N, CA, C and O of each residue as an XYZ file, in Angstrom:
556
protein
N      -4.380    -55.973     27.766
C      -4.739    -54.630     28.165
C      -5.479    -53.935     27.041
O      -5.201    -54.147     25.861
N      -6.424    -53.104     27.432
C      -7.187    -52.382     26.430
C      -6.376    -51.211     25.887
O      -5.386    -50.782     26.480
N      -6.824    -50.713     24.750
C      -6.156    -49.572     24.134
C      -6.397    -48.325     24.968
O      -7.476    -48.145     25.533
N      -5.384    -47.461     25.042
C      -5.539    -46.188     25.723
C      -5.217    -45.068     24.750
O      -4.490    -45.262     23.776
N      -5.765    -43.902     25.024
C      -5.576    -42.752     24.147
C      -4.224    -42.105     24.429
O      -4.019    -41.510     25.488
N      -3.312    -42.224     23.482
C      -1.993    -41.613     23.606
C      -1.814    -40.467     22.613
O      -0.689    -40.107     22.266
N      -2.928    -39.899     22.162
C      -2.859    -38.856     21.139
C      -2.142    -37.594     21.627
O      -1.702    -36.782     20.813
N      -2.021    -37.423     22.941
C      -1.312    -36.263     23.473
C       0.196    -36.392     23.388
O       0.914    -35.407     23.563
N       0.688    -37.601     23.120
C       2.128    -37.833     23.014
C       2.578    -37.690     21.564
O       1.917    -38.180     20.648
N       3.692    -37.023     21.369
C       4.238    -36.830     20.021
C       5.741    -37.079     20.047
O       6.445    -36.614     20.944
N       6.217    -37.813     19.057
C       7.660    -37.997     18.915
C       8.294    -36.615     18.738
O       7.793    -35.779     17.987
N       9.384    -36.395     19.432
C      10.073    -35.108     19.376
C       9.812    -34.239     20.590
O      10.531    -33.266     20.817
N       8.782    -34.576     21.385
C       8.538    -33.811     22.620
C       9.786    -33.880     23.480
O      10.468    -34.904     23.519
N      10.085    -32.776     24.177
C      11.263    -32.800     25.031
C      11.061    -31.986     26.295
O      10.140    -31.178     26.414
N      11.956    -32.234     27.225
C      11.918    -31.581     28.524
C      13.345    -31.427     29.024
O      14.219    -32.226     28.690
N      13.575    -30.394     29.829
C      14.867    -30.244     30.484
C      14.657    -30.137     31.985
O      13.603    -29.713     32.457
N      15.676    -30.527     32.711
C      15.664    -30.479     34.168
C      17.069    -30.111     34.613
O      18.044    -30.692     34.138
N      17.179    -29.153     35.518
C      18.488    -28.694     35.989
C      18.697    -29.020     37.460
O      17.762    -28.997     38.261
N      19.946    -29.323     37.794
C      20.344    -29.493     39.193
C      21.700    -28.829     39.389
O      22.423    -28.565     38.428
N      22.027    -28.568     40.630
C      23.363    -28.089     40.970
C      24.060    -29.214     41.719
O      23.501    -29.780     42.658
N      25.272    -29.536     41.307
C      26.036    -30.586     41.970
C      26.339    -30.122     43.391
O      26.838    -29.019     43.614
N      26.024    -30.993     44.339
C      26.222    -30.668     45.751
C      26.822    -31.875     46.471
O      26.992    -32.943     45.882
N      27.135    -31.690     47.738
C      27.627    -32.817     48.533
C      26.612    -33.951     48.555
O      26.989    -35.123     48.557
N      25.317    -33.609     48.571
C      24.249    -34.614     48.673
C      24.123    -35.487     47.423
O      23.689    -36.635     47.527
N      24.488    -34.979     46.253
C      24.374    -35.794     45.041
C      25.750    -36.135     44.456
O      25.873    -36.459     43.275
N      26.752    -36.057     45.285
C      28.119    -36.362     44.837
C      28.396    -37.860     44.872
O      27.635    -38.640     45.445
N      29.495    -38.237     44.249
C      29.945    -39.631     44.312
C      30.296    -39.998     45.752
O      30.119    -41.146     46.160
N      30.789    -39.038     46.516
C      31.098    -39.289     47.927
C      29.847    -39.679     48.700
O      29.919    -40.503     49.612
N      28.699    -39.099     48.351
C      27.444    -39.387     49.049
C      27.004    -40.838     48.891
O      26.249    -41.353     49.716
N      27.476    -41.498     47.831
C      27.125    -42.910     47.631
C      28.298    -43.832     47.935
O      28.288    -45.008     47.571
N      29.319    -43.281     48.614
C      30.382    -44.135     49.105
C      31.736    -44.031     48.447
O      32.670    -44.706     48.879
N      31.885    -43.215     47.422
C      33.170    -43.085     46.749
C      33.959    -41.949     47.388
O      33.910    -40.812     46.919
N      34.679    -42.256     48.450
C      35.433    -41.244     49.193
C      36.480    -40.580     48.301
O      37.110    -41.224     47.462
N      36.645    -39.288     48.505
C      37.634    -38.548     47.738
C      37.179    -38.178     46.341
O      38.003    -37.812     45.503
N      35.858    -38.267     46.067
C      35.334    -37.961     44.732
C      34.264    -36.873     44.831
O      33.074    -37.184     44.790
N      34.659    -35.615     44.958
C      33.693    -34.519     45.074
C      33.144    -34.093     43.703
O      33.300    -32.947     43.283
N      32.509    -35.032     43.030
C      31.932    -34.815     41.696
C      30.520    -35.398     41.685
O      30.149    -36.160     42.578
N      29.744    -35.040     40.681
C      28.399    -35.594     40.551
C      28.480    -37.110     40.449
O      29.199    -37.639     39.601
N      27.751    -37.807     41.305
C      27.739    -39.267     41.282
C      26.900    -39.801     40.133
O      25.841    -39.257     39.818
N      27.374    -40.854     39.519
C      26.647    -41.456     38.396
C      25.217    -41.843     38.769
O      24.312    -41.598     37.972
N      24.965    -42.441     39.948
C      23.567    -42.771     40.275
C      22.651    -41.545     40.270
O      21.499    -41.627     39.845
N      23.164    -40.422     40.740
C      22.357    -39.197     40.753
C      22.187    -38.637     39.347
O      21.122    -38.120     39.010
N      23.215    -38.733     38.538
C      23.132    -38.269     37.153
C      22.097    -39.081     36.387
O      21.267    -38.520     35.671
N      22.145    -40.382     36.534
C      21.154    -41.244     35.878
C      19.746    -40.879     36.366
O      18.796    -40.829     35.585
N      19.635    -40.628     37.666
C      18.332    -40.271     38.230
C      17.764    -38.988     37.660
O      16.575    -38.927     37.347
N      18.585    -37.964     37.520
C      18.079    -36.700     36.981
C      17.728    -36.849     35.502
O      16.775    -36.230     35.029
N      18.483    -37.658     34.772
C      18.170    -37.877     33.357
C      16.859    -38.640     33.216
O      16.053    -38.345     32.333
N      16.649    -39.617     34.088
C      15.391    -40.373     34.066
C      14.224    -39.483     34.474
O      13.160    -39.528     33.857
N      14.420    -38.682     35.505
C      13.353    -37.794     35.964
C      12.937    -36.801     34.882
O      11.770    -36.416     34.812
N      13.865    -36.391     34.053
C      13.531    -35.481     32.959
C      12.524    -36.098     31.994
O      11.862    -35.378     31.248
N      12.404    -37.415     32.001
C      11.503    -38.112     31.078
C      10.046    -38.159     31.544
O       9.155    -38.413     30.733
N       9.790    -37.922     32.816
C       8.419    -38.130     33.298
C       7.473    -36.985     32.961
O       6.313    -36.998     33.373
N       7.954    -36.005     32.221
C       7.084    -34.903     31.799
C       5.874    -35.403     31.022
O       4.861    -34.707     30.952
N       5.955    -36.582     30.443
C       4.843    -37.092     29.630
C       3.611    -37.415     30.456
O       2.526    -37.570     29.896
N       3.748    -37.521     31.777
C       2.599    -37.876     32.617
C       1.430    -36.930     32.404
O       0.277    -37.357     32.461
N       1.701    -35.654     32.160
C       0.609    -34.700     31.970
C      -0.158    -34.949     30.671
O      -1.244    -34.397     30.489
N       0.375    -35.756     29.777
C      -0.275    -36.037     28.499
C      -0.939    -37.418     28.465
O      -1.499    -37.816     27.443
N      -0.874    -38.144     29.584
C      -1.442    -39.488     29.644
C      -2.886    -39.439     30.119
O      -3.291    -38.492     30.793
N      -3.662    -40.458     29.768
C      -5.028    -40.536     30.275
C      -5.031    -40.663     31.805
O      -4.041    -41.072     32.411
N      -6.142    -40.312     32.398
C      -6.298    -40.436     33.846
C      -5.980    -41.865     34.293
O      -6.249    -42.824     33.570
N      -5.410    -41.996     35.485
C      -5.059    -43.288     36.077
C      -3.963    -44.027     35.316
O      -3.920    -45.257     35.335
N      -3.090    -43.299     34.657
C      -1.941    -43.908     33.995
C      -0.675    -43.144     34.372
O      -0.709    -41.938     34.614
N       0.430    -43.863     34.416
C       1.729    -43.284     34.697
C       2.768    -44.102     33.960
O       2.447    -45.110     33.331
N       4.023    -43.662     34.039
C       5.082    -44.435     33.397
C       6.047    -44.944     34.451
O       6.238    -44.326     35.499
N       6.645    -46.074     34.153
C       7.685    -46.640     35.012
C       8.907    -46.909     34.132
O       8.785    -47.332     32.982
N      10.080    -46.654     34.699
C      11.310    -46.908     33.966
C      11.593    -48.396     33.903
O      11.465    -49.107     34.899
N      11.981    -48.863     32.718
C      12.296    -50.291     32.585
C      13.705    -50.542     32.058
O      14.199    -51.666     32.137
N      14.367    -49.502     31.514
C      15.698    -49.720     30.966
C      16.457    -48.402     30.880
O      15.906    -47.372     30.492
N      17.734    -48.456     31.249
C      18.649    -47.320     31.094
C      19.903    -47.813     30.390
O      20.465    -48.845     30.756
N      20.336    -47.077     29.387
C      21.604    -47.358     28.735
C      22.299    -46.015     28.566
O      22.118    -45.325     27.562
N      23.097    -45.656     29.568
C      23.687    -44.329     29.587
C      25.187    -44.391     29.780
O      25.714    -45.287     30.438
N      25.863    -43.414     29.188
C      27.311    -43.275     29.334
C      27.588    -41.993     30.110
O      27.105    -40.920     29.749
N      28.367    -42.116     31.176
C      28.819    -40.946     31.931
C      30.152    -40.552     31.314
O      31.141    -41.269     31.459
N      30.183    -39.416     30.626
C      31.309    -39.039     29.785
C      32.355    -38.160     30.461
O      33.528    -38.185     30.089
N      31.929    -37.386     31.452
C      32.851    -36.414     32.039
C      32.403    -36.068     33.449
O      31.208    -36.054     33.742
N      33.366    -35.790     34.320
C      33.073    -35.424     35.706
C      32.622    -33.970     35.800
O      33.076    -33.110     35.045
N      31.710    -33.716     36.755
C      31.250    -32.355     37.037
C      31.460    -32.075     38.521
O      30.984    -32.833     39.366
N      32.170    -30.991     38.846
C      32.499    -30.707     40.242
C      31.328    -30.145     41.051
O      30.329    -29.688     40.496
N      31.479    -30.193     42.372
C      30.515    -29.555     43.264
C      30.356    -28.101     42.821
O      31.342    -27.415     42.553
N      29.121    -27.643     42.748
C      28.824    -26.272     42.334
C      28.436    -26.127     40.880
O      27.854    -25.112     40.498
N      28.744    -27.123     40.053
C      28.391    -27.045     38.630
C      26.886    -27.217     38.450
O      26.243    -27.950     39.201
N      26.331    -26.537     37.452
C      24.926    -26.718     37.084
C      24.859    -27.745     35.964
O      25.563    -27.641     34.959
N      24.000    -28.738     36.158
C      23.794    -29.795     35.166
C      22.412    -29.610     34.554
O      21.427    -29.449     35.275
N      22.336    -29.634     33.241
C      21.052    -29.563     32.545
C      20.853    -30.886     31.817
O      21.602    -31.235     30.904
N      19.822    -31.612     32.244
C      19.469    -32.883     31.596
C      18.346    -32.620     30.607
O      17.406    -31.882     30.900
N      18.452    -33.227     29.436
C      17.432    -33.072     28.396
C      16.941    -34.447     27.980
O      17.736    -35.353     27.731
N      15.633    -34.595     27.908
C      15.018    -35.843     27.462
C      14.149    -35.544     26.252
O      13.348    -34.609     26.258
N      14.323    -36.355     25.210
C      13.499    -36.204     24.009
C      12.834    -37.535     23.708
O      13.501    -38.565     23.616
N      11.520    -37.510     23.556
C      10.775    -38.714     23.206
C      11.072    -39.065     21.752
O      10.788    -38.276     20.850
N      11.646    -40.251     21.522
C      12.066    -40.624     20.169
C      11.232    -41.744     19.556
O      11.260    -41.934     18.340
N      10.491    -42.489     20.375
C       9.673    -43.565     19.823
C       8.508    -43.863     20.754
O       8.633    -43.808     21.978
N       7.370    -44.179     20.140
C       6.177    -44.605     20.860
C       5.747    -45.913     20.209
O       5.315    -45.933     19.057
N       5.869    -47.003     20.959
C       5.496    -48.321     20.443
C       4.484    -48.916     21.404
O       4.850    -49.583     22.372
N       3.204    -48.671     21.133
C       2.180    -49.094     22.078
C       2.383    -48.343     23.376
O       2.352    -47.112     23.397
N       2.592    -49.082     24.470
C       2.805    -48.461     25.781
C       4.286    -48.223     26.092
O       4.614    -47.721     27.166
N       5.158    -48.569     25.189
C       6.603    -48.409     25.386
C       7.061    -47.072     24.817
O       6.834    -46.773     23.644
N       7.712    -46.266     25.667
C       8.227    -44.962     25.272
C       9.746    -44.980     25.334
O      10.325    -45.391     26.339
N      10.391    -44.537     24.264
C      11.849    -44.495     24.223
C      12.291    -43.038     24.128
O      11.719    -42.239     23.386
N      13.323    -42.719     24.900
C      13.842    -41.360     24.969
C      15.336    -41.344     24.655
O      16.065    -42.275     24.996
N      15.779    -40.271     24.000
C      17.200    -39.948     23.960
C      17.401    -38.984     25.116
O      16.671    -38.002     25.248
N      18.392    -39.267     25.954
C      18.671    -38.409     27.100
C      20.130    -37.976     27.048
O      21.008    -38.725     26.619
N      20.361    -36.752     27.496
C      21.732    -36.282     27.611
C      21.781    -35.234     28.713
O      20.762    -34.669     29.111
N      22.981    -34.995     29.188
C      23.184    -33.979     30.220
C      24.472    -33.236     29.921
O      25.422    -33.799     29.377
N      24.487    -31.968     30.283
C      25.715    -31.204     30.113
C      25.866    -30.209     31.248
O      24.893    -29.767     31.857
N      27.116    -29.874     31.509
C      27.392    -28.773     32.419
C      27.734    -27.582     31.535
O      27.545    -27.663     30.322
N      28.224    -26.491     32.085
C      28.476    -25.305     31.263
C      29.701    -25.449     30.371
O      29.983    -24.569     29.558
N      30.435    -26.555     30.518
C      31.641    -26.763     29.722
C      31.408    -27.755     28.586
O      31.850    -27.525     27.461
N      30.711    -28.863     28.878
C      30.613    -29.939     27.885
C      29.480    -30.908     28.193
O      28.868    -30.858     29.260
N      29.215    -31.787     27.236
C      28.270    -32.873     27.456
C      28.897    -33.829     28.465
O      30.053    -34.224     28.313
N      28.133    -34.202     29.500
C      28.673    -35.074     30.538
C      28.056    -36.468     30.513
O      28.577    -37.389     31.141
N      26.945    -36.627     29.789
C      26.314    -37.951     29.708
C      25.358    -37.985     28.528
O      24.858    -36.954     28.078
N      25.114    -39.203     28.034
C      24.128    -39.404     26.976
C      23.679    -40.853     26.996
O      24.367    -41.727     27.522
N      22.514    -41.089     26.413
C      22.052    -42.465     26.350
C      20.593    -42.574     25.962
O      19.995    -41.650     25.412
N      20.043    -43.736     26.268
C      18.661    -44.075     25.959
C      17.969    -44.533     27.229
O      18.538    -45.267     28.037
N      16.738    -44.089     27.390
C      15.926    -44.513     28.528
C      14.597    -44.995     27.984
O      14.034    -44.387     27.074
N      14.092    -46.092     28.540
C      12.808    -46.644     28.121
C      11.871    -46.674     29.317
O      12.239    -47.114     30.406
N      10.650    -46.197     29.092
C       9.603    -46.208     30.106
C       8.394    -46.946     29.534
O       8.217    -47.027     28.319
N       7.577    -47.474     30.423
C       6.386    -48.208     30.006
C       5.177    -47.589     30.679
O       5.209    -47.308     31.878
N       4.119    -47.375     29.928
C       2.886    -46.797     30.466
C       2.089    -47.903     31.154
O       1.833    -48.955     30.567
N       1.702    -47.654     32.400
C       0.924    -48.631     33.164
C      -0.315    -47.974     33.762
O      -0.388    -46.755     33.912
N      -1.281    -48.814     34.096
C      -2.479    -48.382     34.806
C      -2.085    -48.183     36.264
O      -1.678    -49.135     36.930
N      -2.200    -46.966     36.761
C      -1.740    -46.674     38.123
C      -2.559    -47.403     39.178
O      -2.021    -47.754     40.227
N      -3.837    -47.641     38.933
C      -4.670    -48.362     39.900
C      -4.150    -49.780     40.085
O      -4.016    -50.253     41.214
N      -3.858    -50.452     38.989
C      -3.315    -51.815     39.060
C      -1.910    -51.810     39.658
O      -1.567    -52.685     40.453
N      -1.099    -50.824     39.274
C       0.270    -50.733     39.778
C       0.274    -50.650     41.301
O       0.990    -51.396     41.969
N      -0.531    -49.736     41.847
C      -0.531    -49.555     43.302
C      -1.222    -50.711     44.030
O      -0.863    -51.022     45.166
N      -2.208    -51.349     43.393
C      -2.829    -52.536     43.992
C      -1.798    -53.660     44.092
O      -1.717    -54.338     45.117
N      -1.016    -53.857     43.041
C       0.032    -54.887     43.069
C       1.106    -54.552     44.095
O       1.649    -55.448     44.741
N       1.415    -53.277     44.246
C       2.392    -52.853     45.241
C       1.889    -53.178     46.650
O       2.660    -53.644     47.489
N       0.625    -52.940     46.909
C       0.046    -53.253     48.225
C       0.103    -54.755     48.497
O       0.410    -55.174     49.613
N      -0.195    -55.571     47.473
C      -0.111    -57.032     47.630
C       1.312    -57.449     47.983
O       1.517    -58.302     48.846
N       2.281    -56.854     47.324
C       3.679    -57.186     47.593
C       4.088    -56.763     48.995
O       4.782    -57.504     49.691
N       3.662    -55.573     49.413
C       3.954    -55.124     50.777
C       3.376    -56.105     51.801
O       4.005    -56.395     52.819
N       2.189    -56.605     51.524
C       1.567    -57.582     52.421
C       2.409    -58.860     52.480
O       2.673    -59.388     53.560
N       2.826    -59.350     51.311
C       3.649    -60.569     51.258
C       4.980    -60.379     51.969
O       5.521    -61.327     52.539
N       5.511    -59.162     51.940
C       6.775    -58.864     52.603
C       6.609    -58.559     54.084
O       7.593    -58.358     54.796
N       5.358    -58.524     54.550
C       5.097    -58.224     55.955
C       5.292    -56.755     56.278
O       5.613    -56.420     57.418
N       5.108    -55.880     55.320
C       5.336    -54.456     55.529
C       4.067    -53.684     55.857
O       4.103    -52.462     56.004
N       2.955    -54.383     55.973
C       1.680    -53.715     56.315
C       1.341    -53.910     57.765
O       0.311    -53.422     58.229
């Protein structure tokens, strides 16, 4: 792959994203009956989504895709709690971006970890996706 201009990205950049715990993003929503708390899959999702803020700093026709999550869910958050996820860009290694991510409710930190994203050419990404859909008979 050719070199791309990543001068808009800086280590230390950060973003926050907030959600309110609801029935739709609870552990019960993913099958854990009797658990009216924020579900881990949704928590991981909001922490990962907080990382995509870098897209506005990428060259045209580029985006990032998640390739690795290493997160700890530290504490339960009940329905109605506000969760604030924070992502900080901690390393830029070529097209590989590493983030420190954490989330907290109004009482305490509820999760922390590392997320890695990779910068890809969106034209190639979507062309490959179309080829795969064809192979799967989805077209």
